[in-house]
Short mmCIF file of C-alpha atoms in Angstrom, two decimals:
data_model
loop_
_atom_site.label_atom_id
_atom_site.label_comp_id
_atom_site.label_asym_id
_atom_site.label_seq_id
_atom_site.Cartn_x
_atom_site.Cartn_y
_atom_site.Cartn_z
CA MET V 1 -0.17 0.18 0.20
CA SER V 2 0.88 3.73 -0.22
CA GLY V 3 2.20 4.47 3.28
CA VAL V 4 0.41 7.80 3.29
CA ILE V 5 -0.84 8.83 6.54
CA GLY V 6 -2.34 12.04 5.77
CA PRO V 7 -2.65 14.79 3.07
CA LYS V 8 0.10 16.73 1.55
CA ILE V 9 -0.21 20.09 -0.38
CA VAL V 10 3.15 20.80 -1.70
CA THR V 11 1.75 23.47 -4.31
CA GLN V 12 -1.18 26.06 -4.66
CA VAL V 13 -4.68 24.04 -5.72
CA PRO V 14 -4.68 24.49 -8.58
CA GLY V 15 -0.67 23.79 -9.43
CA PRO V 16 0.90 25.12 -12.35
CA ARG V 17 0.04 21.48 -14.36
CA ALA V 18 -3.15 21.36 -13.48
CA LYS V 19 -4.30 24.88 -14.47
CA ALA V 20 -2.75 24.11 -17.86
CA ILE V 21 -4.49 20.81 -18.17
CA ILE V 22 -7.93 22.82 -17.05
CA GLU V 23 -7.19 25.35 -19.71
CA ARG V 24 -6.95 22.55 -22.35
CA HIS V 25 -9.79 20.57 -21.03
CA HIS V 26 -12.15 23.70 -21.46
CA LYS V 27 -11.06 23.87 -25.20
CA SER V 28 -11.44 20.42 -26.01
CA VAL V 29 -14.04 18.61 -23.68
CA ALA V 30 -17.57 18.90 -23.99
CA THR V 31 -19.15 21.13 -21.35
CA THR V 32 -20.43 18.79 -18.49
CA THR V 33 -20.29 19.37 -14.71
CA ASN V 34 -16.62 20.29 -14.29
CA ASP V 35 -15.89 23.39 -12.10
CA PRO V 36 -12.78 25.10 -12.43
CA GLU V 37 -13.40 27.59 -10.04
CA PHE V 38 -14.56 25.30 -7.07
CA MET V 39 -13.42 22.12 -7.75
CA PRO V 40 -9.85 22.37 -9.87
CA LEU V 41 -8.86 18.85 -9.23
CA VAL V 42 -6.82 17.29 -11.87
CA ILE V 43 -6.25 13.54 -10.75
CA GLU V 44 -3.27 11.55 -11.83
CA ARG V 45 -3.34 8.44 -9.74
CA GLY V 46 -4.93 7.19 -6.66
CA GLU V 47 -4.97 4.23 -4.30
CA GLY V 48 -7.08 3.09 -1.42
CA VAL V 49 -8.47 6.68 0.27
CA TRP V 50 -5.76 8.90 -1.14
CA ILE V 51 -5.76 10.73 -4.65
CA TRP V 52 -2.66 12.47 -6.13
CA ASP V 53 -3.01 15.36 -8.46
CA VAL V 54 -0.57 16.32 -11.34
CA ASP V 55 1.72 18.52 -9.24
CA GLY V 56 2.16 15.92 -6.47
CA ASN V 57 -0.62 17.05 -3.83
CA VAL V 58 -2.23 14.00 -1.98
CA TYR V 59 -5.74 14.12 -0.72
CA LEU V 60 -7.97 12.51 1.26
CA ASP V 61 -10.97 11.19 -0.36
CA PHE V 62 -14.60 11.89 0.64
CA ALA V 63 -16.01 11.78 -2.81
CA THR V 64 -15.38 8.17 -3.92
CA GLY V 65 -15.55 9.44 -7.70
CA ILE V 66 -19.44 10.55 -6.99
CA GLY V 67 -19.91 7.33 -5.01
CA VAL V 68 -18.29 4.84 -7.25
CA ASN V 69 -15.17 3.98 -5.56
CA ASN V 70 -16.96 2.58 -2.61
CA VAL V 71 -14.32 0.02 -1.84
CA GLY V 72 -11.45 2.57 -2.33
CA ILE V 73 -9.47 3.10 -5.36
CA ARG V 74 -7.70 0.40 -6.88
CA HIS V 75 -8.84 -2.06 -4.45
CA PRO V 76 -6.18 -5.16 -4.71
CA GLU V 77 -9.18 -7.77 -4.92
CA VAL V 78 -10.32 -6.04 -7.37
CA GLN V 79 -7.62 -5.13 -9.41
CA LYS V 80 -6.51 -8.75 -9.33
CA ALA V 81 -9.88 -9.95 -10.84
CA ILE V 82 -9.72 -7.47 -13.69
CA GLU V 83 -6.01 -8.61 -14.41
CA GLU V 84 -7.08 -12.48 -14.44
CA GLN V 85 -10.10 -11.46 -16.88
CA LEU V 86 -7.99 -9.38 -18.80
CA ASN V 87 -5.72 -12.34 -19.73
CA LYS V 88 -8.68 -14.18 -21.23
CA ILE V 89 -11.26 -11.92 -23.03
CA TRP V 90 -12.24 -8.44 -22.32
CA HIS V 91 -15.16 -8.08 -24.59
CA ALA V 92 -17.47 -11.12 -25.43
CA ALA V 93 -20.77 -9.58 -26.68
CA GLY V 94 -22.69 -11.18 -23.79
CA THR V 95 -26.13 -10.18 -25.16
CA ASP V 96 -25.53 -12.23 -28.15
CA PHE V 97 -23.28 -15.06 -27.16
CA TYR V 98 -22.72 -16.37 -23.56
CA ILE V 99 -20.41 -15.74 -20.90
CA GLU V 100 -19.90 -17.74 -17.62
CA ARG V 101 -18.72 -14.21 -15.79
CA GLN V 102 -21.99 -12.68 -16.89
CA VAL V 103 -24.15 -15.38 -15.54
CA GLU V 104 -22.24 -15.72 -12.35
CA LEU V 105 -22.95 -12.09 -11.53
CA ALA V 106 -26.57 -12.26 -12.28
CA GLU V 107 -26.88 -15.02 -10.09
CA LYS V 108 -25.03 -13.22 -7.20
CA LEU V 109 -27.07 -10.01 -7.55
CA ASN V 110 -30.48 -12.33 -8.03
CA GLN V 111 -29.49 -13.92 -4.67
CA ILE V 112 -28.76 -10.50 -2.65
CA ALA V 113 -31.06 -8.33 -4.09
CA PRO V 114 -34.11 -7.75 -1.61
CA GLY V 115 -37.06 -10.52 -2.20
CA ASN V 116 -37.64 -14.19 -1.93
CA PHE V 117 -38.88 -14.64 -5.57
CA GLN V 118 -36.91 -15.62 -8.58
CA LYS V 119 -35.09 -12.44 -10.36
CA LYS V 120 -33.42 -12.02 -13.41
CA THR V 121 -30.83 -9.44 -14.25
CA PHE V 122 -30.09 -7.01 -17.13
CA PHE V 123 -26.42 -5.48 -17.45
CA SER V 124 -25.58 -2.18 -18.90
CA ASN V 125 -22.99 0.55 -18.49
CA SER V 126 -24.16 3.29 -16.37
CA GLY V 127 -27.06 4.42 -14.03
CA ALA V 128 -28.97 6.04 -16.31
CA GLU V 129 -28.98 2.93 -18.62
CA SER V 130 -29.73 0.71 -15.79
CA ASN V 131 -33.00 3.09 -15.05
CA GLU V 132 -33.97 3.53 -19.08
CA ALA V 133 -34.07 -0.75 -18.78
CA ALA V 134 -36.20 -0.53 -15.80
CA ILE V 135 -38.76 1.79 -17.30
CA LYS V 136 -38.82 -0.12 -20.41
CA LEU V 137 -39.51 -3.16 -18.23
CA ALA V 138 -42.10 -1.66 -16.28
CA ARG V 139 -44.10 -0.60 -19.56
CA TRP V 140 -43.48 -4.09 -21.01
CA SER V 141 -44.64 -6.29 -18.35
CA THR V 142 -47.66 -4.05 -17.47
CA GLN V 143 -48.40 -2.68 -20.76
CA ARG V 144 -49.23 0.82 -18.49
CA LYS V 145 -47.73 3.91 -19.88
CA LEU V 146 -47.51 6.32 -17.01
CA PHE V 147 -45.04 6.87 -14.10
CA ILE V 148 -44.95 9.14 -10.89
CA GLY V 149 -41.63 10.04 -9.60
CA PHE V 150 -40.50 12.20 -7.08
CA ILE V 151 -39.50 15.97 -6.76
CA GLY V 152 -35.69 16.31 -5.65
CA ALA V 153 -35.03 12.84 -7.63
CA PHE V 154 -31.86 12.19 -10.21
CA HIS V 155 -32.10 9.46 -11.99
CA GLY V 156 -29.85 10.27 -14.94
CA ARG V 157 -29.49 12.70 -18.22
CA THR V 158 -30.54 10.43 -21.06
CA LEU V 159 -34.26 11.68 -22.25
CA GLY V 160 -36.14 8.69 -20.64
CA VAL V 161 -35.04 8.97 -17.22
CA LEU V 162 -34.57 12.65 -17.18
CA SER V 163 -38.19 12.76 -17.69
CA VAL V 164 -38.30 11.39 -14.36
CA THR V 165 -35.34 13.33 -12.95
CA ALA V 166 -36.41 16.48 -10.83
CA SER V 167 -33.71 17.69 -8.94
CA LYS V 168 -32.47 20.85 -10.80
CA THR V 169 -33.97 22.96 -13.60
CA THR V 170 -30.61 23.11 -15.06
CA GLN V 171 -30.76 19.58 -16.16
CA ARG V 172 -33.95 19.71 -17.90
CA SER V 173 -33.74 22.89 -19.60
CA ARG V 174 -33.82 23.47 -23.12
CA PHE V 175 -34.37 19.43 -23.44
CA PHE V 176 -38.13 19.35 -23.44
CA PRO V 177 -40.12 17.16 -24.55
CA THR V 178 -38.80 14.38 -22.41
CA MET V 179 -41.02 11.19 -22.33
CA PRO V 180 -44.61 11.92 -21.83
CA GLY V 181 -46.58 10.44 -19.22
CA VAL V 182 -44.42 11.07 -16.10
CA TYR V 183 -45.79 13.02 -12.80
CA HIS V 184 -44.11 14.03 -9.96
CA ALA V 185 -44.99 14.15 -6.26
CA PRO V 186 -43.47 15.95 -3.25
CA TYR V 187 -40.88 13.80 -1.67
CA PRO V 188 -41.15 13.26 2.35
CA ASN V 189 -38.11 15.79 2.88
CA PRO V 190 -38.33 16.35 6.79
CA TYR V 191 -36.23 19.43 6.53
CA ARG V 192 -37.92 20.94 3.51
CA ASN V 193 -41.21 20.32 2.13
CA PRO V 194 -44.31 21.85 0.62
CA TRP V 195 -46.47 21.93 4.07
CA HIS V 196 -43.49 23.18 6.31
CA ILE V 197 -43.92 20.24 8.54
CA ASP V 198 -40.89 19.27 10.72
CA GLY V 199 -40.61 15.86 9.58
CA TYR V 200 -37.85 14.97 12.45
CA GLU V 201 -40.45 15.90 15.03
CA ASN V 202 -43.57 14.73 13.30
CA PRO V 203 -42.53 12.01 10.70
CA ASP V 204 -45.95 10.29 10.82
CA GLU V 205 -47.73 13.52 9.83
CA LEU V 206 -45.31 14.24 6.98
CA VAL V 207 -45.72 10.65 5.28
CA SER V 208 -49.55 11.30 5.89
CA ARG V 209 -49.38 14.34 3.89
CA ALA V 210 -47.03 12.83 0.94
CA ILE V 211 -49.18 9.75 0.43
CA GLU V 212 -52.46 11.81 0.80
CA PHE V 213 -51.20 14.02 -1.95
CA ILE V 214 -50.58 11.26 -4.24
CA GLU V 215 -53.73 9.30 -3.87
CA GLU V 216 -56.13 12.23 -3.18
CA TYR V 217 -54.60 14.95 -5.58
CA MET V 218 -53.01 12.59 -8.12
CA LEU V 219 -54.45 9.49 -8.80
CA ASN V 220 -58.05 10.74 -7.67
CA LYS V 221 -57.91 13.57 -9.94
CA TYR V 222 -55.77 13.44 -13.01
CA VAL V 223 -53.45 10.37 -12.88
CA PRO V 224 -55.59 7.34 -13.58
CA PRO V 225 -54.30 4.95 -11.52
CA GLU V 226 -54.87 1.94 -13.64
CA GLU V 227 -52.73 3.53 -16.38
CA VAL V 228 -49.62 3.85 -13.94
CA ALA V 229 -46.80 1.37 -14.80
CA ALA V 230 -44.83 2.34 -11.48
CA PHE V 231 -43.36 4.52 -8.98
CA MET V 232 -39.97 5.57 -9.17
CA PHE V 233 -37.55 6.68 -6.55
CA GLU V 234 -34.23 6.77 -4.58
CA PRO V 235 -34.62 5.29 -0.98
CA ILE V 236 -32.38 8.21 0.17
CA GLN V 237 -32.15 11.07 -2.77
CA GLY V 238 -28.66 11.48 -3.98
CA GLU V 239 -27.97 14.47 -5.98
CA GLY V 240 -31.18 16.07 -4.89
CA GLY V 241 -29.28 16.67 -1.33
CA TYR V 242 -28.83 13.22 0.40
CA VAL V 243 -32.64 13.52 1.68
CA VAL V 244 -33.40 10.61 4.27
CA PRO V 245 -37.36 10.19 4.10
CA PRO V 246 -39.06 9.07 7.41
CA LYS V 247 -38.84 5.22 8.17
CA ASN V 248 -42.15 4.42 7.36
CA PHE V 249 -42.61 6.36 3.95
CA PHE V 250 -41.90 3.41 1.95
CA ARG V 251 -44.22 0.91 3.53
CA GLU V 252 -46.94 3.50 3.20
CA LEU V 253 -46.20 4.14 -0.33
CA LYS V 254 -46.06 0.03 -0.83
CA LYS V 255 -49.60 -0.14 0.47
CA LEU V 256 -50.67 2.59 -2.04
CA ALA V 257 -48.89 0.85 -4.91
CA ASP V 258 -50.30 -2.85 -4.20
CA LYS V 259 -53.78 -1.12 -3.96
CA TYR V 260 -53.77 -0.11 -7.79
CA GLY V 261 -51.26 -2.82 -8.91
CA ILE V 262 -48.48 -0.18 -9.55
CA LEU V 263 -44.70 -1.40 -9.32
CA LEU V 264 -41.72 -0.08 -7.39
CA ILE V 265 -38.68 0.90 -9.08
CA ASP V 266 -35.75 1.11 -6.56
CA ASP V 267 -33.06 3.47 -7.91
CA GLU V 268 -30.16 2.08 -5.87
CA VAL V 269 -27.37 3.85 -8.22
CA GLN V 270 -25.99 5.95 -5.55
CA MET V 271 -27.12 4.21 -2.33
CA GLY V 272 -26.51 0.75 -3.13
CA MET V 273 -23.72 -1.37 -2.67
CA GLY V 274 -23.19 -1.09 0.88
CA ARG V 275 -22.85 3.07 1.06
CA THR V 276 -25.62 2.93 3.54
CA GLY V 277 -24.18 -0.02 5.76
CA LYS V 278 -26.68 -2.33 4.22
CA MET V 279 -26.12 -4.07 0.75
CA PHE V 280 -29.03 -1.97 -0.46
CA ALA V 281 -30.43 1.28 1.05
CA ILE V 282 -34.29 0.09 0.70
CA GLU V 283 -33.07 -2.33 3.56
CA HIS V 284 -33.39 0.25 6.30
CA PHE V 285 -37.45 0.91 4.89
CA GLY V 286 -38.45 -2.52 5.14
CA VAL V 287 -40.28 -2.92 1.63
CA ILE V 288 -39.23 -5.15 -0.90
CA PRO V 289 -39.10 -3.43 -4.76
CA ASP V 290 -40.10 -5.30 -8.29
CA ILE V 291 -37.10 -3.54 -9.79
CA LEU V 292 -34.32 -2.48 -8.48
CA THR V 293 -31.31 -0.64 -10.29
CA LEU V 294 -27.52 -0.34 -9.60
CA ALA V 295 -24.10 1.06 -11.20
CA LYS V 296 -21.64 3.48 -9.75
CA SER V 297 -20.19 1.19 -7.36
CA LEU V 298 -21.25 -1.96 -8.44
CA GLY V 299 -17.85 -2.57 -10.57
CA GLY V 300 -15.62 -1.06 -8.17
CA GLY V 301 -14.29 1.74 -10.70
CA ILE V 302 -15.13 -0.14 -13.87
CA PRO V 303 -18.04 0.79 -15.74
CA ILE V 304 -21.03 -1.40 -15.33
CA GLY V 305 -24.97 -1.05 -14.60
CA ALA V 306 -27.80 -3.53 -13.41
CA THR V 307 -31.04 -3.69 -13.62
CA VAL V 308 -32.41 -6.50 -11.00
CA TYR V 309 -36.25 -7.55 -11.21
CA ARG V 310 -38.75 -10.17 -10.72
CA SER V 311 -38.57 -12.91 -13.52
CA ASP V 312 -42.02 -12.79 -14.24
CA LEU V 313 -41.66 -9.15 -15.55
CA ASP V 314 -39.10 -10.14 -18.19
CA PHE V 315 -39.18 -8.97 -21.53
CA GLY V 316 -39.65 -12.63 -22.66
CA THR V 317 -39.22 -11.72 -26.59
CA LEU V 318 -35.68 -11.55 -28.49
CA GLY V 319 -34.54 -8.05 -29.36
CA ALA V 320 -37.34 -6.36 -27.15
CA HIS V 321 -34.30 -4.72 -25.43
CA SER V 322 -30.66 -5.47 -25.53
CA ASN V 323 -27.14 -3.62 -26.08
CA THR V 324 -23.43 -3.94 -26.95
CA PHE V 325 -21.25 -3.59 -24.01
CA GLY V 326 -23.73 -4.86 -21.34
CA GLY V 327 -22.44 -7.59 -18.94
CA ASN V 328 -18.76 -6.70 -20.33
CA ALA V 329 -16.49 -9.67 -19.15
CA VAL V 330 -14.04 -7.43 -17.34
CA ALA V 331 -16.79 -5.28 -15.94
CA CYS V 332 -18.52 -8.31 -14.52
CA ALA V 333 -15.06 -9.90 -12.91
CA ALA V 334 -14.77 -6.71 -11.28
CA ALA V 335 -18.25 -6.57 -9.84
CA LEU V 336 -18.04 -10.05 -8.61
CA ALA V 337 -14.99 -9.09 -6.49
CA THR V 338 -16.17 -5.59 -5.48
CA ILE V 339 -19.63 -7.42 -4.11
CA ASN V 340 -17.28 -10.20 -1.93
CA VAL V 341 -15.07 -6.88 -0.64
CA ILE V 342 -18.28 -5.18 0.19
CA GLN V 343 -20.10 -7.73 2.16
CA LYS V 344 -16.71 -7.89 4.24
CA SER V 345 -16.84 -3.95 5.08
CA LEU V 346 -20.27 -3.59 6.41
CA ASP V 347 -19.37 -3.64 9.97
CA ASN V 348 -16.73 -1.25 9.12
CA VAL V 349 -19.48 1.21 7.98
CA ALA V 350 -21.41 0.63 11.07
CA LYS V 351 -18.33 2.12 13.27
CA LEU V 352 -17.60 4.97 11.03
CA GLU V 353 -21.37 6.00 10.71
CA LYS V 354 -21.19 6.86 14.83
CA ILE V 355 -18.21 8.84 14.44
CA PHE V 356 -19.66 10.88 11.40
CA LYS V 357 -22.99 11.37 13.10
CA GLU V 358 -21.51 12.36 16.12
CA ARG V 359 -19.11 14.83 14.71
CA LEU V 360 -21.48 16.43 12.31
CA ASN V 361 -24.11 17.01 14.63
CA GLU V 362 -21.51 18.91 16.83
CA MET V 363 -20.56 20.75 13.75
CA LYS V 364 -24.15 21.84 13.32
CA GLU V 365 -24.62 22.87 17.03
CA ARG V 366 -21.15 24.78 16.43
CA TYR V 367 -22.34 26.75 13.24
CA ALA V 368 -25.36 28.64 12.67
CA ASN V 369 -25.02 28.54 8.77
CA ILE V 370 -25.50 24.57 8.92
CA GLY V 371 -29.17 23.93 8.82
CA ASP V 372 -29.45 20.42 8.71
CA VAL V 373 -27.29 17.26 8.97
CA ARG V 374 -28.63 14.06 7.51
CA GLY V 375 -27.67 10.40 6.81
CA ILE V 376 -27.24 6.55 7.29
CA GLY V 377 -24.21 4.48 7.37
CA LEU V 378 -21.36 6.79 4.93
CA ALA V 379 -23.72 8.50 2.99
CA TRP V 380 -24.07 12.20 4.52
CA GLY V 381 -25.47 15.42 3.56
CA VAL V 382 -24.68 18.89 5.46
CA GLU V 383 -26.81 21.66 4.10
CA PHE V 384 -25.65 25.24 4.59
CA VAL V 385 -28.19 27.86 5.04
CA LYS V 386 -27.75 31.97 5.56
CA ASP V 387 -30.20 31.93 8.11
CA ARG V 388 -32.01 28.79 10.18
CA LYS V 389 -35.32 30.42 10.08
CA THR V 390 -35.68 31.22 6.69
CA LYS V 391 -33.64 28.47 5.33
CA GLU V 392 -32.14 30.59 2.53
CA TYR V 393 -29.84 28.33 0.64
CA ALA V 394 -26.09 29.44 1.02
CA ARG V 395 -24.83 27.93 -2.36
CA ALA V 396 -21.91 30.23 -2.41
CA GLU V 397 -20.62 29.68 1.07
CA ARG V 398 -20.92 25.92 0.34
CA ASP V 399 -18.73 26.23 -3.09
CA LYS V 400 -16.08 28.19 -0.95
CA ILE V 401 -16.09 25.42 1.46
CA ILE V 402 -15.49 22.57 -0.93
CA LEU V 403 -12.71 24.71 -2.36
CA GLU V 404 -11.20 25.33 1.11
CA ALA V 405 -11.05 21.91 1.86
CA LEU V 406 -9.50 20.86 -1.30
CA ARG V 407 -6.77 23.53 -0.70
CA ARG V 408 -6.33 21.83 3.03
CA GLY V 409 -6.28 18.25 1.27
CA LEU V 410 -9.49 16.85 1.34
CA VAL V 411 -11.63 15.78 -1.84
CA MET V 412 -15.51 16.76 -1.42
CA LEU V 413 -18.69 17.22 -3.45
CA PRO V 414 -21.88 19.19 -3.60
CA CYS V 415 -25.22 18.08 -4.23
CA GLY V 416 -28.76 19.55 -3.70
CA ALA V 417 -29.12 23.65 -3.87
CA SER V 418 -26.21 23.74 -0.93
CA THR V 419 -25.47 20.75 0.49
CA ILE V 420 -22.06 19.17 1.01
CA ARG V 421 -22.39 15.15 0.38
CA ILE V 422 -19.72 13.20 2.38
CA ILE V 423 -19.36 9.61 0.90
CA PRO V 424 -15.95 8.11 1.82
CA ALA V 425 -14.73 4.70 1.11
CA LEU V 426 -16.33 2.07 3.08
CA ILE V 427 -12.94 0.61 3.82
CA MET V 428 -11.77 4.13 5.31
CA THR V 429 -9.95 3.83 9.02
CA GLU V 430 -11.28 5.72 12.01
CA GLU V 431 -8.23 7.77 11.94
CA GLN V 432 -8.39 8.67 8.25
CA ALA V 433 -12.53 9.41 8.84
CA LYS V 434 -11.36 11.81 11.82
CA ILE V 435 -8.59 13.52 9.42
CA GLY V 436 -11.19 14.13 7.18
CA LEU V 437 -13.52 15.39 9.71
CA ASP V 438 -10.69 17.79 11.16
CA ILE V 439 -10.17 19.64 7.63
CA PHE V 440 -14.00 19.77 6.97
CA GLU V 441 -14.50 21.88 10.20
CA GLN V 442 -11.11 23.57 9.54
CA ALA V 443 -12.52 24.43 6.08
CA ILE V 444 -15.98 25.62 7.58
CA LYS V 445 -14.16 28.18 10.14
CA ALA V 446 -12.26 29.45 7.38
CA ILE V 447 -15.14 30.42 5.30
CA LEU V 448 -17.61 31.19 7.93
CA LYS V 449 -15.53 33.41 10.13
#
């Protein structure tokens, strides 16, 4: 291993090489979400929980490649599996021919996904693809055309799933028309919701209002329930702000779904694979979905997505859905090794959860601009506000804290309007966690003087 014991900043951030590469990037690479002002990190290599930039600066990773590197960077077990597969075959066209690695991974996912029923798995390359497959599967199997999603949700940026995504207007601006037949309900966000209910103090009231809105004001007024194929949701909203709903929300949603014969599509792309301390985030809520989607951390850093579903929902017709790269041999080998590492890391997540929960809530008590701290396992959101009473978003301050943390050797990411997401690797040690939390608080102090 690297032997690194802490961050080491040897140049300005960004340094001279980083500045040059950032300039070249914005001349040659499409505009996406790169932010040269507040996230000027140019990565050269990484190992475990450490990242080196092109100028030799060393950073502690609290971002895990947007939740991809749950087992850390270049985990030796995953790297070994990749190297062994590379010596056999890289691409085997697994939707036309047959490869055992793909079968093994499907069997594993079908086994560990919630639900004591027969399952099947479709493989793809990303979260958006996994969710697109889920939508097509729900349409195909139910022969219904409508979907209900939730405000604050993020399911991807391709046109089908973009129609269900509702976390930022910039993600949808200029792209209308998207897929028709999608409606949105308020998500029971305990901190911010249309009813101004304190969902931490009154979770049952918040859930009742959310369910009432769906049934009374949607299904009974303008969304014919017999035409709704599925509810699509994230158990914990990711891009929307790391929002954890009240414990009983999904149980009540499941009752509603069963009443009208509506499927549940559980998007675990960001919150699955051990991130919350359980293999799948929905396990915290005691509900079994009909369709479950995965990507991000499934491959340990190698792109792969999966849609796991009740086998009776299967397409059943050759060519109804397929792709070229889904179930890539190298990606499947990486995913099998990644699952094994994650299963061995869940106890560590439980230990670290206590550290993050305690320390972040202490910060909330100390700094008036922290409006909310929320999370489970190693999925934490710290929301910054200008005033706790008005809850006015403090986006500028949030962005400055992220940059200040980077300059001190800690990599973090934003989400929502003014939230910082904290998503370290599941293999992180207690000492490393405390180092990162110290730097985070130092950055907060420096900006919120």
